[in-house]
XYZ file of C-alpha atoms in Angstrom:
390
model
C 80.532 133.711 110.804
C 84.295 133.176 111.292
C 85.776 130.454 109.105
C 86.874 128.364 112.095
C 83.256 128.170 113.300
C 81.946 126.714 110.079
C 81.240 122.963 109.853
C 84.287 120.987 108.807
C 82.913 120.055 105.385
C 82.318 123.720 104.492
C 85.760 124.748 105.668
C 87.195 122.148 103.322
C 85.159 123.574 100.466
C 86.395 127.104 101.214
C 89.958 125.873 101.112
C 89.391 124.167 97.777
C 87.165 126.877 96.335
C 88.346 126.415 92.748
C 87.472 122.718 92.921
C 84.004 123.504 94.258
C 83.430 125.755 91.264
C 84.652 122.854 89.162
C 81.840 120.749 90.560
C 79.311 123.362 89.509
C 80.810 123.403 86.040
C 80.474 119.654 85.787
C 76.901 119.841 87.095
C 76.047 122.322 84.369
C 76.680 119.567 81.852
C 79.858 120.841 80.360
C 80.913 117.407 79.176
C 77.684 116.725 77.252
C 79.130 117.541 73.889
C 82.189 117.059 71.765
C 84.552 117.271 74.730
C 85.831 113.877 75.908
C 83.874 112.461 78.838
C 85.952 111.424 81.834
C 84.149 109.505 84.539
C 82.433 111.984 86.816
C 83.044 111.957 90.558
C 80.308 111.248 93.048
C 79.279 114.104 95.313
C 77.681 112.630 98.435
C 74.494 114.318 99.685
C 72.247 113.336 102.576
C 70.643 110.527 100.564
C 73.366 108.030 99.531
C 71.023 106.516 96.930
C 70.475 109.820 95.185
C 72.181 110.678 91.925
C 75.561 112.437 92.013
C 73.974 115.844 91.516
C 70.643 115.380 93.236
C 69.259 118.785 94.128
C 67.605 117.878 97.435
C 69.881 118.490 100.407
C 69.195 117.752 104.053
C 70.378 119.566 107.124
C 74.016 118.613 106.555
C 75.942 120.308 103.735
C 77.264 118.160 100.874
C 80.706 116.646 101.213
C 83.454 116.524 98.631
C 85.628 113.559 99.511
C 86.874 112.800 96.007
C 88.545 116.088 95.128
C 91.279 114.428 93.014
C 88.575 112.963 90.749
C 86.949 116.382 90.418
C 90.274 117.947 89.454
C 91.009 115.254 86.875
C 87.526 115.598 85.407
C 87.962 119.353 85.029
C 91.326 119.200 83.289
C 90.680 116.066 81.212
C 89.661 117.948 78.048
C 92.782 120.112 78.289
C 95.493 117.562 79.101
C 98.044 117.164 76.319
C 98.366 113.544 75.131
C 101.660 111.938 76.115
C 102.562 111.379 72.453
C 101.210 114.656 71.016
C 103.803 115.562 68.376
C 103.630 119.341 68.925
C 102.874 121.645 71.847
C 102.711 125.427 71.565
C 103.962 127.290 74.625
C 102.360 130.358 76.169
C 104.788 132.577 74.263
C 103.868 130.899 70.963
C 106.898 128.668 70.433
C 106.205 125.224 69.001
C 107.888 122.372 70.832
C 108.130 119.089 68.926
C 108.599 115.564 70.203
C 111.115 113.200 68.612
C 109.776 110.701 66.042
C 107.298 108.228 67.518
C 109.827 105.378 67.318
C 112.127 107.316 69.661
C 109.565 108.128 72.335
C 110.374 106.900 75.827
C 106.845 106.953 77.240
C 103.603 106.150 75.471
C 101.517 105.191 78.523
C 100.850 107.113 81.757
C 103.148 106.423 84.698
C 100.367 107.211 87.167
C 101.145 106.706 90.844
C 104.694 105.613 90.046
C 105.478 109.343 89.805
C 105.713 111.361 93.022
C 105.523 115.144 93.023
C 107.469 116.024 96.161
C 107.330 119.073 98.399
C 109.535 119.246 101.440
C 110.320 122.016 103.873
C 111.399 122.483 107.469
C 109.527 125.738 108.087
C 106.360 125.598 110.166
C 103.978 127.359 107.748
C 101.495 127.820 110.568
C 100.693 131.531 110.144
C 97.441 132.796 108.732
C 97.436 132.031 104.996
C 99.790 129.048 105.314
C 98.924 125.432 104.556
C 99.435 124.265 108.167
C 97.616 127.128 109.859
C 94.842 126.057 112.232
C 92.563 128.160 110.021
C 92.195 127.139 106.404
C 93.380 129.989 104.185
C 91.153 131.934 101.844
C 92.375 133.018 98.415
C 92.870 136.659 99.380
C 95.244 135.821 102.235
C 97.042 132.822 100.728
C 100.781 133.181 101.247
C 103.285 132.642 98.444
C 104.673 129.266 99.555
C 101.133 127.921 99.992
C 100.323 128.887 96.401
C 103.406 127.018 95.233
C 102.602 123.900 97.237
C 98.976 123.887 96.090
C 100.040 124.204 92.470
C 102.222 121.112 92.888
C 99.337 119.172 94.427
C 97.081 120.386 91.611
C 99.554 119.166 88.961
C 99.799 115.753 90.607
C 96.014 115.380 90.766
C 95.503 116.514 87.161
C 97.695 113.674 85.905
C 96.998 110.998 88.502
C 100.435 111.134 90.142
C 101.273 110.639 93.792
C 101.906 113.685 95.944
C 103.889 113.937 99.169
C 104.764 116.777 101.511
C 107.687 116.023 103.814
C 108.029 118.138 106.947
C 111.766 117.744 107.217
C 114.091 118.156 110.201
C 117.059 120.489 109.945
C 120.705 119.540 109.804
C 122.474 120.922 112.882
C 125.422 122.211 110.845
C 124.003 123.019 107.394
C 121.576 125.311 105.623
C 118.040 123.882 105.546
C 118.133 123.439 101.767
C 120.300 120.332 102.164
C 117.362 118.251 103.383
C 115.940 118.029 99.849
C 118.824 115.749 98.846
C 118.326 113.081 101.498
C 114.522 113.057 101.271
C 114.497 112.872 97.475
C 116.817 109.877 97.908
C 114.385 108.306 100.396
C 111.324 108.842 98.193
C 113.121 107.115 95.334
C 112.829 103.917 97.380
C 109.045 104.125 96.976
C 108.525 105.650 93.514
C 109.998 105.216 90.042
C 110.219 108.955 89.377
C 110.401 111.738 91.967
C 109.959 115.372 90.969
C 111.158 117.633 93.785
C 110.134 121.289 93.531
C 110.898 124.318 95.657
C 107.902 126.308 96.875
C 108.658 129.071 94.360
C 108.908 126.696 91.367
C 105.696 125.938 89.467
C 104.502 124.248 86.286
C 103.468 127.074 83.973
C 101.650 124.631 81.671
C 99.956 122.174 84.063
C 98.114 120.548 81.155
C 101.416 119.068 79.934
C 102.079 115.686 81.615
C 105.490 114.733 82.922
C 105.647 111.848 80.448
C 105.427 114.341 77.557
C 108.247 116.397 79.096
C 110.406 113.307 79.576
C 109.850 112.469 75.920
C 110.632 116.017 74.854
C 113.780 116.334 76.989
C 114.793 112.781 76.028
C 115.204 111.741 79.649
C 115.362 107.980 79.259
C 115.683 105.193 81.840
C 119.462 105.560 81.920
C 119.195 109.113 83.333
C 119.668 109.287 87.095
C 118.814 112.941 87.615
C 117.925 116.001 85.559
C 117.997 119.663 86.584
C 117.751 122.949 84.674
C 120.654 125.284 84.043
C 120.894 128.565 85.902
C 121.086 131.892 84.037
C 124.423 132.673 82.451
C 125.362 135.388 84.900
C 127.365 135.929 88.068
C 127.223 134.274 90.627
C 125.768 131.228 88.853
C 129.070 129.541 87.987
C 130.814 126.591 89.593
C 134.487 126.415 90.594
C 135.357 125.514 86.989
C 133.413 128.491 85.619
C 130.680 126.310 84.211
C 127.093 127.429 84.786
C 125.395 125.791 87.767
C 122.384 123.548 87.613
C 119.429 124.680 89.715
C 118.194 122.228 92.349
C 114.829 123.956 92.771
C 113.451 121.531 90.173
C 114.798 117.982 90.265
C 113.678 114.992 88.221
C 115.187 111.820 89.693
C 114.673 108.217 88.551
C 114.908 105.275 90.905
C 117.734 102.790 90.800
C 120.854 101.605 92.580
C 123.040 104.123 90.734
C 120.719 106.981 91.707
C 120.893 105.937 95.369
C 124.688 106.032 95.193
C 124.673 109.422 93.479
C 122.351 111.016 96.043
C 124.276 109.455 98.933
C 127.505 111.013 97.684
C 125.693 114.317 97.187
C 124.243 114.319 100.713
C 127.654 113.441 102.178
C 129.590 115.912 100.036
C 130.303 118.365 102.924
C 132.055 115.618 104.906
C 134.836 115.909 102.281
C 135.386 112.144 102.334
C 135.187 112.115 98.551
C 135.019 115.791 97.687
C 137.761 118.008 99.183
C 136.595 121.589 99.565
C 132.885 120.736 99.638
C 132.405 121.690 103.302
C 132.306 125.347 102.302
C 128.831 124.742 100.853
C 127.303 123.706 104.173
C 126.070 127.244 104.695
C 127.382 129.312 101.800
C 125.003 129.906 98.873
C 124.060 128.057 96.870
C 124.472 125.206 99.350
C 123.529 121.767 97.957
C 123.169 123.260 94.472
C 126.755 124.527 94.441
C 128.009 121.263 95.957
C 126.442 119.283 93.114
C 127.549 121.735 90.443
C 131.148 122.172 91.641
C 131.873 118.661 92.913
C 129.407 115.804 92.475
C 128.777 116.089 88.747
C 132.497 115.888 88.032
C 133.067 112.724 90.094
C 130.178 110.335 90.674
C 129.623 106.577 90.715
C 132.852 104.924 89.535
C 134.741 108.097 88.731
C 132.315 109.235 86.045
C 131.837 112.884 85.140
C 129.087 114.783 83.379
C 131.470 115.070 80.413
C 132.389 111.394 80.162
C 128.904 110.045 80.951
C 126.361 112.776 80.131
C 123.557 110.214 79.866
C 123.425 109.910 83.668
C 123.102 113.594 84.582
C 120.848 115.518 82.234
C 120.767 119.296 81.985
C 117.490 120.968 80.996
C 117.597 124.303 79.128
C 117.125 127.283 81.420
C 114.577 128.877 79.110
C 112.276 125.869 79.533
C 112.566 124.980 83.224
C 113.909 127.999 85.104
C 113.218 131.705 85.462
C 110.008 133.519 84.506
C 108.926 136.182 82.001
C 109.928 139.162 84.170
C 113.577 138.043 83.991
C 113.480 137.153 80.287
C 116.690 139.125 79.822
C 118.477 136.309 81.647
C 117.456 133.894 78.906
C 115.239 131.981 81.335
C 111.482 132.426 80.915
C 110.158 129.131 82.300
C 108.230 127.867 79.284
C 107.305 124.659 81.150
C 108.509 125.256 84.718
C 108.847 128.711 86.229
C 111.095 129.417 89.198
C 110.379 132.728 90.903
C 113.675 133.013 92.763
C 113.712 136.837 92.683
C 109.941 137.479 92.942
C 108.528 134.814 95.233
C 105.323 136.828 95.687
C 104.375 136.056 92.072
C 103.541 132.442 92.899
C 99.990 133.524 93.768
C 99.476 134.948 90.297
C 100.901 131.808 88.715
C 98.596 129.584 90.765
C 95.666 131.778 89.770
C 96.643 131.299 86.139
C 96.979 127.531 86.644
C 93.373 127.333 87.810
C 91.661 129.980 85.710
C 93.389 129.057 82.455
C 91.494 125.786 82.630
C 88.295 127.032 84.198
C 87.637 130.100 82.016
C 87.128 128.407 78.618
C 85.081 125.629 80.192
C 82.832 128.114 81.974
C 82.337 130.033 78.741
C 81.428 126.832 76.921
C 79.025 125.734 79.650
C 77.340 129.119 80.013
C 77.292 130.521 76.490
C 77.778 127.721 73.970
C 75.018 125.365 75.096
C 71.294 125.687 74.292
C 68.838 126.642 76.995
C 70.817 129.373 78.784
C 71.206 132.257 76.342
C 67.931 133.677 75.043
C 68.361 135.695 71.890
C 65.885 138.547 71.408
C 67.879 140.395 68.802
C 65.128 139.725 66.280
C 62.555 141.545 68.441
C 61.703 145.174 69.075
C 60.729 146.872 72.329
C 57.596 148.970 72.601
C 56.824 150.238 76.098
C 56.431 147.136 78.270
C 56.050 144.866 75.256
C 58.471 142.706 73.335
C 57.239 142.524 69.780
C 58.200 140.857 66.558
C 59.904 143.091 64.075
C 57.429 144.280 61.445
C 57.878 142.772 58.017
C 58.973 145.212 55.344
């Protein structure tokens, strides 16, 4: 039966197939042990009074209206505590937080954080997030994998998530819209994390609060972005390496509003002579910020005189990916697949399966009642016999 002919509830489950598997994992009793027990979501069957995993189903298929709770329940045993002193990256490097007295965050920020996607493309083809047919895994397009990974990260940690379908400037490259809409979202949230479709958290179990502690991004910081690789053409007009605006951490405040306003208006050249060239020339808003805004913002401040306001994140931690390790940027926390956008599908697959695999193994093979061990027996024809005593 074609996907579009399925009942709506089942089409939703196909779209969120990993989460449906999550539900089965939870039903198998994976949290009945030493793993911490988050509150389990309620899966609604035909009988509202039935238990959350009642086995009797009526004519209508079960619904899954609380997917964020399911996601949080799955990842709960894996989430790194905000104040965990050490985290070991995928490549084995130990990252250490500052002393506890210097930590900026000790409690979750929750919905005060917004993970922001924005784009002005339609994404309506088969395999896209706005297609009239919900995509299956084997035809999911690269941008959709990136967007879904951002939503997944937000749900894991209880953050807000927004997707802005942005209009285009009539006289600029479409990338410029991220500046004005990040500015607008900062009127609603304390922290906005804007990510390009090809930028993804490589360690989704690490909360943003831990990263803010690690990078020492305190309340005085207006914006933080990673460095670009130290290679041509990634230098500004002063031959300083650019920052990369594919991953932006911005913190709300009057100063931040002023900074983003000046950034958005940079091509008008009211404050920044020569900025109009970046309307359409790569790297657009990124080059405008790197070559102009960071050297003259607020009341004549510069990144050199007031570095506390504009923070630069090491490229190796928040830019690039392993295939371009020679650039010095491997994306230990955030990977940006600027040269291999098709790899976002593999990264999203890793995001999901890295969590699901060990939990499935624990549920299926580490609990009593599933594995039956006959290694102490012998086979004789159609019989299973005890080993003879010697």
